[in-house]
XYZ file of C-alpha atoms in Angstrom:
451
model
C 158.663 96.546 106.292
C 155.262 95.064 105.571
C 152.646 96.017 107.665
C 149.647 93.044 108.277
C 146.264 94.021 107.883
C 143.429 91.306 108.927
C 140.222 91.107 107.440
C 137.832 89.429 110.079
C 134.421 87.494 108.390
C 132.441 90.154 108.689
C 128.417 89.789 109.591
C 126.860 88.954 106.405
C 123.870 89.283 106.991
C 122.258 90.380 110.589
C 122.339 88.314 113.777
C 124.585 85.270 111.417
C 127.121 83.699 113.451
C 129.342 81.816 110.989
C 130.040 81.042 107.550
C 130.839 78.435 105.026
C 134.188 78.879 102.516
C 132.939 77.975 99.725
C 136.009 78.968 97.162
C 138.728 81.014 97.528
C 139.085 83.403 94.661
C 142.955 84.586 95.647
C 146.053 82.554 96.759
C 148.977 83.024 99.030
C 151.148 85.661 97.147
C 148.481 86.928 94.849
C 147.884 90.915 94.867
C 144.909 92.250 95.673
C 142.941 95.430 95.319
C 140.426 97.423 97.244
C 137.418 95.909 96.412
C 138.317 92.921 94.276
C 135.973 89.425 95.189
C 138.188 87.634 97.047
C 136.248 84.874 98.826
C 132.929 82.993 97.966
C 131.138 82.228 101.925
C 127.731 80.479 101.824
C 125.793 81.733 105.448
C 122.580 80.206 106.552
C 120.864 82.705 104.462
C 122.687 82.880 100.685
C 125.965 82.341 98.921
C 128.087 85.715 98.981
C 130.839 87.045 97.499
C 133.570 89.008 99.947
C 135.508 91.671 98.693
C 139.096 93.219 99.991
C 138.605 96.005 102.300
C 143.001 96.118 101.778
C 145.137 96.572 98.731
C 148.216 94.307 99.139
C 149.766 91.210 99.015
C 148.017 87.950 100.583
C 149.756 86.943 103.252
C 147.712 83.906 104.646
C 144.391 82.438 104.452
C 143.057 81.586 107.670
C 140.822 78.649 106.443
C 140.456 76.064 104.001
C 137.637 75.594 101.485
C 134.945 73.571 102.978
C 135.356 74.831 106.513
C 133.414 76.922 108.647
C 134.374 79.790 110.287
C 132.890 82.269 113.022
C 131.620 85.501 112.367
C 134.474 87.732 113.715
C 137.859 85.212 113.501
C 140.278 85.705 110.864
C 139.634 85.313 107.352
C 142.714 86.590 105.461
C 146.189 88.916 106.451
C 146.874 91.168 103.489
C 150.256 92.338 103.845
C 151.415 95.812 102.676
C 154.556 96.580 101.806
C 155.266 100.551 103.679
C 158.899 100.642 103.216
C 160.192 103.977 102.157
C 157.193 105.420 102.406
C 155.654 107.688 105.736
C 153.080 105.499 108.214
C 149.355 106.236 106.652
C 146.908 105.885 109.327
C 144.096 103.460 108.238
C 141.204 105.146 105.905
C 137.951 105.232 107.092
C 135.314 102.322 106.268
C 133.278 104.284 103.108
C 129.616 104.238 102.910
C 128.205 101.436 100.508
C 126.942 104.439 98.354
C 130.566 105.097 97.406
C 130.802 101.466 95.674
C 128.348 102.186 92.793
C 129.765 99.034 91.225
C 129.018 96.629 93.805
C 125.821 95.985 95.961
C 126.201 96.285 100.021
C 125.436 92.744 101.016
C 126.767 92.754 104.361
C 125.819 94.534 107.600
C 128.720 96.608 109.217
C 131.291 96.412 106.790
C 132.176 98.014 103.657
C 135.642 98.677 101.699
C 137.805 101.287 102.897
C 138.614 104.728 100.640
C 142.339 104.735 98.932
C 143.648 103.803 95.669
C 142.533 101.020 93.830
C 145.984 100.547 92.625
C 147.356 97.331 92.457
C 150.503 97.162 94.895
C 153.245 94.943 93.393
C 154.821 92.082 95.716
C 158.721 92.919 96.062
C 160.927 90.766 94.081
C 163.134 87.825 95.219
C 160.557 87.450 98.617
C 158.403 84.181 97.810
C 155.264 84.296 98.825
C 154.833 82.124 102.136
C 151.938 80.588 103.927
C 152.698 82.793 107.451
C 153.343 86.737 107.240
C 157.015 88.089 108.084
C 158.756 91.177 108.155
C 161.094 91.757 104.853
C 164.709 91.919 105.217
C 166.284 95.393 103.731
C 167.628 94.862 100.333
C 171.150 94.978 99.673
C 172.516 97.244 96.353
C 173.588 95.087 93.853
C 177.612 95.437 92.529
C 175.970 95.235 88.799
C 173.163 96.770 86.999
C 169.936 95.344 88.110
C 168.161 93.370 85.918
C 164.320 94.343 84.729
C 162.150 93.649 87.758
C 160.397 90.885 87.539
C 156.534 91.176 87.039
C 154.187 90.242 89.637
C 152.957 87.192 89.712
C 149.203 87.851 88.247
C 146.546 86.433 90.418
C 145.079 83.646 90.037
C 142.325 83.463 86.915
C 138.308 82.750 88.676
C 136.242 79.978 86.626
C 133.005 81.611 85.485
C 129.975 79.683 87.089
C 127.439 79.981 88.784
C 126.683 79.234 92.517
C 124.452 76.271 92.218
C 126.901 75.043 89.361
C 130.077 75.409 92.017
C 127.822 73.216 94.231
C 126.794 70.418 91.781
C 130.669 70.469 91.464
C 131.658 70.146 94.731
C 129.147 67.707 95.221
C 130.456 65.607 92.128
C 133.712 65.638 92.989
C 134.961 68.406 90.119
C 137.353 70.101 89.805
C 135.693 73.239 87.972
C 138.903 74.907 87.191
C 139.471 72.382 84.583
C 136.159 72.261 83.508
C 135.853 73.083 79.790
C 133.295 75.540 79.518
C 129.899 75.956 76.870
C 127.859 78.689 78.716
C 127.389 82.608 77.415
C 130.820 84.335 78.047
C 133.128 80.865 79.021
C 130.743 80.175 81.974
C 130.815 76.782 83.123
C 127.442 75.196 82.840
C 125.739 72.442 84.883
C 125.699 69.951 81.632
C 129.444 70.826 81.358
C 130.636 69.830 85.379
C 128.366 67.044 84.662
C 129.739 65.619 81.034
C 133.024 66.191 83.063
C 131.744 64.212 86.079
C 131.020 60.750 83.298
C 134.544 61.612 81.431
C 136.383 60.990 85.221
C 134.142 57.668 85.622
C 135.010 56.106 82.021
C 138.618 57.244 82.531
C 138.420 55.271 86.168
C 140.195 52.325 86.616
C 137.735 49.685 86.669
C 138.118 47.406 89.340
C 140.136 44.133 89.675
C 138.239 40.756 88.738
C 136.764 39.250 92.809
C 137.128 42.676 94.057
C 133.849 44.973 95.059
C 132.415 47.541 92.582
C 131.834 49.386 95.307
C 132.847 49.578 99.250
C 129.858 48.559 101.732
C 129.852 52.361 103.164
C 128.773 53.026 99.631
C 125.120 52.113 99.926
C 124.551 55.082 102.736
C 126.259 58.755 102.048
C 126.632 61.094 104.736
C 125.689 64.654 103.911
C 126.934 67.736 106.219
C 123.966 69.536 108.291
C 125.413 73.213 107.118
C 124.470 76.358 105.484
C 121.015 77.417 103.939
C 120.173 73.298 104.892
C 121.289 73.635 108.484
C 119.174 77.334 108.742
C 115.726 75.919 107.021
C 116.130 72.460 109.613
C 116.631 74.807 113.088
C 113.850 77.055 111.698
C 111.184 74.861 110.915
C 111.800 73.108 114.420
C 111.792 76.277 116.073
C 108.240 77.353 114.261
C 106.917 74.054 114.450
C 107.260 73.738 118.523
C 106.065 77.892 119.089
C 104.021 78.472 117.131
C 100.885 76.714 117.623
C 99.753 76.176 114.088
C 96.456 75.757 112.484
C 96.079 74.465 108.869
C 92.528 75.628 107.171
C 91.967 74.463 103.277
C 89.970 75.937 100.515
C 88.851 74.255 97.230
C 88.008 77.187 94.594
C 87.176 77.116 90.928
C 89.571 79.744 89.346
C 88.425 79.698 85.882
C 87.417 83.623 86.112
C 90.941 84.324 87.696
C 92.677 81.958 84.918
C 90.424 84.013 81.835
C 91.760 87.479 83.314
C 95.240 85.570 83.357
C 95.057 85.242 79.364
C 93.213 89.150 79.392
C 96.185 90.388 81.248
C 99.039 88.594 79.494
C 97.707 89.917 76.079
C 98.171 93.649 77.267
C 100.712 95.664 75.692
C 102.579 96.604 79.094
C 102.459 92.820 80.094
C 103.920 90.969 77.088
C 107.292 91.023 77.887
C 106.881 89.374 81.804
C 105.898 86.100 82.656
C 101.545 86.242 83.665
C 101.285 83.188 85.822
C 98.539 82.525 88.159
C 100.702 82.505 90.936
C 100.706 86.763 90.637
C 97.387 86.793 90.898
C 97.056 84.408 93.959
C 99.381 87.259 95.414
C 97.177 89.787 94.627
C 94.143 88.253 96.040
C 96.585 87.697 98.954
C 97.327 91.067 99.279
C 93.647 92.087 98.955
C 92.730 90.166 101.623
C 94.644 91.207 104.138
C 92.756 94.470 104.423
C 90.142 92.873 106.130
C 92.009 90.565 108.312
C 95.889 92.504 109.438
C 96.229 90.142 112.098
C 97.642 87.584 109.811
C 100.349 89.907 108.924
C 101.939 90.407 112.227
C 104.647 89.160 114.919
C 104.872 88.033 118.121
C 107.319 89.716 120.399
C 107.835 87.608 123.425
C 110.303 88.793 125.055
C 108.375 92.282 125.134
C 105.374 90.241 125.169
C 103.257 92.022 122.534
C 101.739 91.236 119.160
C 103.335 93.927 116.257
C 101.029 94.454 113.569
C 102.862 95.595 110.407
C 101.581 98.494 108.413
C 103.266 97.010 105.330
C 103.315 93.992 103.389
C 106.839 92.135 102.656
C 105.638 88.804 100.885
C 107.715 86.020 100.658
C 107.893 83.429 97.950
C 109.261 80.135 99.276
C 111.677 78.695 95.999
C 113.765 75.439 96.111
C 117.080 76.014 95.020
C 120.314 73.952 94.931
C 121.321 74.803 98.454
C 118.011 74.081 99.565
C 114.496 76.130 100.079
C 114.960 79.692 100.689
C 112.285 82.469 101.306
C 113.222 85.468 99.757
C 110.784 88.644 100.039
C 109.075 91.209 98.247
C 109.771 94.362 99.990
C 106.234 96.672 100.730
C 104.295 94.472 97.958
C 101.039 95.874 99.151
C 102.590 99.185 97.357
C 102.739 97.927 93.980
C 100.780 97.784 90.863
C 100.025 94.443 89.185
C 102.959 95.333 86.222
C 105.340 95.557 89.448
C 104.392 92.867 91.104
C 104.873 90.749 88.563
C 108.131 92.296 87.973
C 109.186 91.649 90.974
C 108.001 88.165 90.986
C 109.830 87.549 88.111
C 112.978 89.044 89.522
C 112.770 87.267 92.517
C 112.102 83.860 90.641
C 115.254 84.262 88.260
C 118.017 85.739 91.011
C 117.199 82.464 93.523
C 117.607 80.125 90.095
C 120.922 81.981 89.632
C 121.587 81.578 93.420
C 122.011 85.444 93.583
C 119.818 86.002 96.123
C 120.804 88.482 98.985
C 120.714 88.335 102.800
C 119.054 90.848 102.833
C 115.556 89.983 100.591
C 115.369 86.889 102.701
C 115.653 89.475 105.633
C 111.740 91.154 107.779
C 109.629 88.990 105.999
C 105.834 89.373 106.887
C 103.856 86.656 105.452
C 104.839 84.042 102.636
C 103.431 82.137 99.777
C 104.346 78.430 98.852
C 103.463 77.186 94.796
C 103.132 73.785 95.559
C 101.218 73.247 92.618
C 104.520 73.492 90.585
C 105.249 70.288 91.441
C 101.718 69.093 90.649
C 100.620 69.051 94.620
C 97.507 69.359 95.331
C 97.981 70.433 99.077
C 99.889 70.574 101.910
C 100.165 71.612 105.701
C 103.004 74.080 105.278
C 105.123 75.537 108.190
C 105.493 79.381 109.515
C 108.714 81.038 107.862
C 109.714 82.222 112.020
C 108.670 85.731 112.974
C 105.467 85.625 110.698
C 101.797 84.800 111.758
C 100.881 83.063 108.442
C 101.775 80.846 105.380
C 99.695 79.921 102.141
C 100.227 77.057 100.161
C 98.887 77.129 96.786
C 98.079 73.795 95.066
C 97.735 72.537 90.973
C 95.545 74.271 88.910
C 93.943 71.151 87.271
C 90.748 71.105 85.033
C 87.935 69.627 87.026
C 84.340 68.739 86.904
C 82.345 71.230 88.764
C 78.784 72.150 89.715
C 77.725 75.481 88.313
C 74.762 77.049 89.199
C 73.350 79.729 87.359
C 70.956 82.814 88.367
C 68.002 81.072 87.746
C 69.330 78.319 90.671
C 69.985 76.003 87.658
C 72.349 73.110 87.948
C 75.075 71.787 85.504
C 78.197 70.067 85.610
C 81.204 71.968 84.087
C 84.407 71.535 83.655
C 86.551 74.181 85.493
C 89.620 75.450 86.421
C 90.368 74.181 90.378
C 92.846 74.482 92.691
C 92.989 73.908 96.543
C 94.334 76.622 99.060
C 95.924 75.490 102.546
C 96.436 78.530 104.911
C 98.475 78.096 108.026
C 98.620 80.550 110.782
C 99.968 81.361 114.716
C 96.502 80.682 116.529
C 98.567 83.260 119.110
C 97.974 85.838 116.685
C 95.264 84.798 114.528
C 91.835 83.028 116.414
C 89.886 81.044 114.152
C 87.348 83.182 113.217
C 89.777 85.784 111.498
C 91.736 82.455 109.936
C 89.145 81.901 108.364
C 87.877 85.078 106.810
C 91.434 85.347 105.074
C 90.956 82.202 103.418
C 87.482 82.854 102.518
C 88.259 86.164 101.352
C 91.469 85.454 99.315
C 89.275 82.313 97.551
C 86.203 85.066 97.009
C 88.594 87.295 94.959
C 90.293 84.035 93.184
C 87.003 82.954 92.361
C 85.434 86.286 91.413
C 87.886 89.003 90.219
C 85.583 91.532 89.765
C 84.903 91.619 93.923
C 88.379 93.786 94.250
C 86.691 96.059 92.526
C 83.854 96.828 95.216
C-alpha cells in the first residue's frame, strides 16, 4: 500500500504567514528524494528554494504556480510505496548541520534522516492528480517483461530568480528558452530576445481592428511578495515612528584620496573600494558616541533596547523590489571584512540569493542614493530600528577652503550630502545631531578615527 506523507509550507523565515509559488520544480508522478529542491516560494522577505523532507513518489500538488498559500496548509503529498516491507516509524527532523550541502533557510524545519535513495514508482499505476491506495498485483501466466524504468523527473531550466521573474512578467515560457549564460543558464537577454521572437511571430492584427484593447493603456500589477512586505512596512514606520530628517553637506575629498590609498593595497586589490565602505565605517565610528541611534523600541514591554552590536543594513533594489539585507555584528570587523562583506552582500541580492535570514534583526541601515545620481532624500525607518542614512552623489564641486593662516580660496572638491533619519522616541535632537555631525567629521577628516 502507499502510505501519504504531507509536507506543510513550512515558516520560511520567522513570524511569515504565507508564501508565493513561484515554480514548481517536480510534477505529479515524478520521484523524489530526501532533500532534492522541489519548489521555488517567494515570501515577503526573499525567493527560496524548498526541499523534500520525503523520498517517494508525488502524489499531488496542493497549489498552482502563481498562487499563494498559508504558512502551515498543504504544499505537496509524497506517496511511499511500503508494500512488502515492515511499518518504519517516521525519522526524526535532522539538525541543519547534518545537510552540509545545503544552507538552513527556514525556521523549524529541516529534512528528515534516511536514505537518499531514489524510490521507484510501481509499474502499470499512472501517476494521478489525487493519492490512492494500490491494488495488489496479480502474477502474471508468462514471464514478465523488463520493468519499465521510472519515469525520470522532470529536467529544471537553469536561471536565475530575477530572470524567472522578468519571465513571468513577459509572458515566457523559460523552459523553452534557448539558453547563452555560463553552464546553459538562461540569461535575461535570452527570455528577452525570446520575448521579441513571440511578438514578430504574432499574428498581426486584422485591417479596422485595434492594435491593442482599451484595458491595454493601464496594467494591473498584484500587491504580493517582497512588494506587498516593503508597502505594509513603510506605512507601518511612517505612522509610529515619529521621524526626523537632519542633512549634512561635506567635502569628502580626504575620504575619496584614502579611497585610491586603500584600493592600491596589496590585501585590497582583489575587492571592490567604493566610497560607500567608508561611509560605513564612519557610520560605525560614530555610533560610539551616540548608541541611542542603534536601538529599538519595545512597546508592548514599553522600553527602549539598546543593542550592544551593530547589524548594518544596506538597502539594494532588486527585481522583486527593495530589500534590506544586513551585515551581521559589522562593528566587529576590519575594513578588508567589511568590504568583503559589502561586496558579498551587493552580489547575492543582484543574484536574488539573498536569505531570510540576513534581512532578519537589523539595527540601523544605509541607503546609496547617490547611485542613482541623487543628491538627497528623506528616507524611511527599515521597522524595529531607530535610524536610517541616506547617502547622496559624490559630485566635484566648488568649495571654500580655508587654510591655517584663515586664508580663503575656492576649490574644487569632492561633495556629497548626508540625510539622517531617526525615531525622535529614541533619539532627541541633540543626539540626532551629533551622529550626523560626527559621521560627516570622520568623512571629512579621516585621520579623526584615529584620536
Amino acid at each position: 500500500m502507499s502510505k501519504e506523507q504531507v509536507f506543510l509550507l513550512p515558516d520560511v523565515g520567522e513570524g511569515l504567514t504565507e508564501a508565493e509559488i513561484l515554480q514548481w520544480a517536480v510534477q505529479v508522478g515524478d520521484s523524489v528524494e530526501i532533500n532534492q529542491v522541489i519548489v521555488e516560494v517567494e515570501t515577503a522577505k526573499a525567493a527560496v528554494e524548498l526541499p523534500s523532507p520525503y523520498a517517494g513518489v508525488v502524489g499531488t500538488l496542493h497549489a498552482k504556480e502563481g498562487e499563494t498559500l498559508p504558512v502551515g496548509k498543504p504544499l505537496i503529498t509524497v506517496l511511499n510505496d511500503v508494500s512488502g516491507t515492515p511499518d518504519v516509524t517516521e525519522p526524526p527532523a535532522t539538525d541543519a548541520a547534518s545537510a552540509p550541502d545545503r544552507e538552513a533557510l527556514l525556521v523549524g524545519y529541516g529534512p528528515q534522516e534516511g536514505s537518499g535513495r531514489r524510490r521507484r514508482r510501481r509499474p502499470g499505476v499512472p501517476p494521478t492528480n489525487q493519492p490512492t491506495a494500490s491494488t495488489p498485483l496479480q502474477a502474471p501466466a508468462v514471464a514478465p517483461a523488463p520493468e519499465a524504468a521510472p519515469a525520470p523527473a522532470t529536467e529544471r531550466t537553469a536561471a536565475k530568480p530575477p530572470v524567472r521573474k522578468l519571465a513571468k512578467d513577459l509572458g515566457v515560457d523559460i523552459t523553452v528558452v534557448t539558453p547563452t549564460g555560463p553552464g546553459a543558464t538562461v540569461t535575461r537577454d535570452d527570455v528577452r530576445r525570446a520575448a521579441e521572437a513571440e511578438l514578430v511571430a504574432a499574428e498581426p492584427p486584422k485591417l479596422g481592428t485595434p492594435a491593442t484593447p482599451a484595458t491595454a493603456a493601464e496594467t494591473r500589477i498584484p500587491i504580493r511578495g517582497v512588494r506587498k512586505h516593503t508597502a505594509a512596512a513603510m506605512v507601518a514606520s511612517a505612522f509610529t515612528a515619529p521621524h526626523v530628517t537632519e542633512f549634512m553637506t561635506v567635502d569628502v575629498t580626504a575620504t575619496m584620496r584614502l579611497r585610491d590609498t586603500v584600493a592600491a593595497r596589496r590585501e585590497f586589490r582583489e575587492l571592490r573600494v567604493t566610497p560607500l565602505l567608508f561611509v560605513a565605517r564612519a557610520l560605525l565610528l560614530a555610533l560610539r558616541n551616540t548608541p541611542e541611534a542603534n536601538a529599538s523600541w519595545d512597546e508592548p514591554a514599553q522600553e527602549i533596547v539598546l543593542k550592544h552590536y551593530v547589524n548594518l543594513g544596506i538597502a539594494a533594489a532588486t527585481g522583486r523590489g527593495l530589500i534590506v539585507p544586513n551585515i551581521k555584528h559589522a562593528d566587529r570587523m576590519s575594513l578588508r571584512e567589511l568590504a568583503e562583506a559589502l561586496a558579498a552582500l551587493t552580489s547575492t541580492a543582484r543574484d536574488g540569493r539573498t536569505t531570510p535570514q540576513s534581512m532578519m534583526d537589523g539595527t540601523i541601515t544605509i541607503t546609496n542614493v547617490g547611485v542613482f545620481g541623487v543628491d538627497t532624500g528623506t528616507p524611511i525607518l527599515n521597522p524595529g530600528e531607530a535610524a536610517i542614512l541616506a547617502v547622496g552623489a559624490i559630485r566635484r564641486t566648488p568649495w571654500v577652503v580655508t587654510d591655517a593662516s584663515g586664508t580663503e580660496t575656492i576649490e574644487p572638491r569632492w561633495v556629497t550630502q548626508l540625510a539622517l533619519s531617526f525615531d525622535h522616541r529614541l533619539v532627541d535632537g541633540q543626539q540626532g545631531s551629533q551622529l550626523l555631525a560626527d559621521l560627516g567629521a570622520f568623512l571629512h577628516d579621516p585621520g579623526l578615527a584615529m584620536l
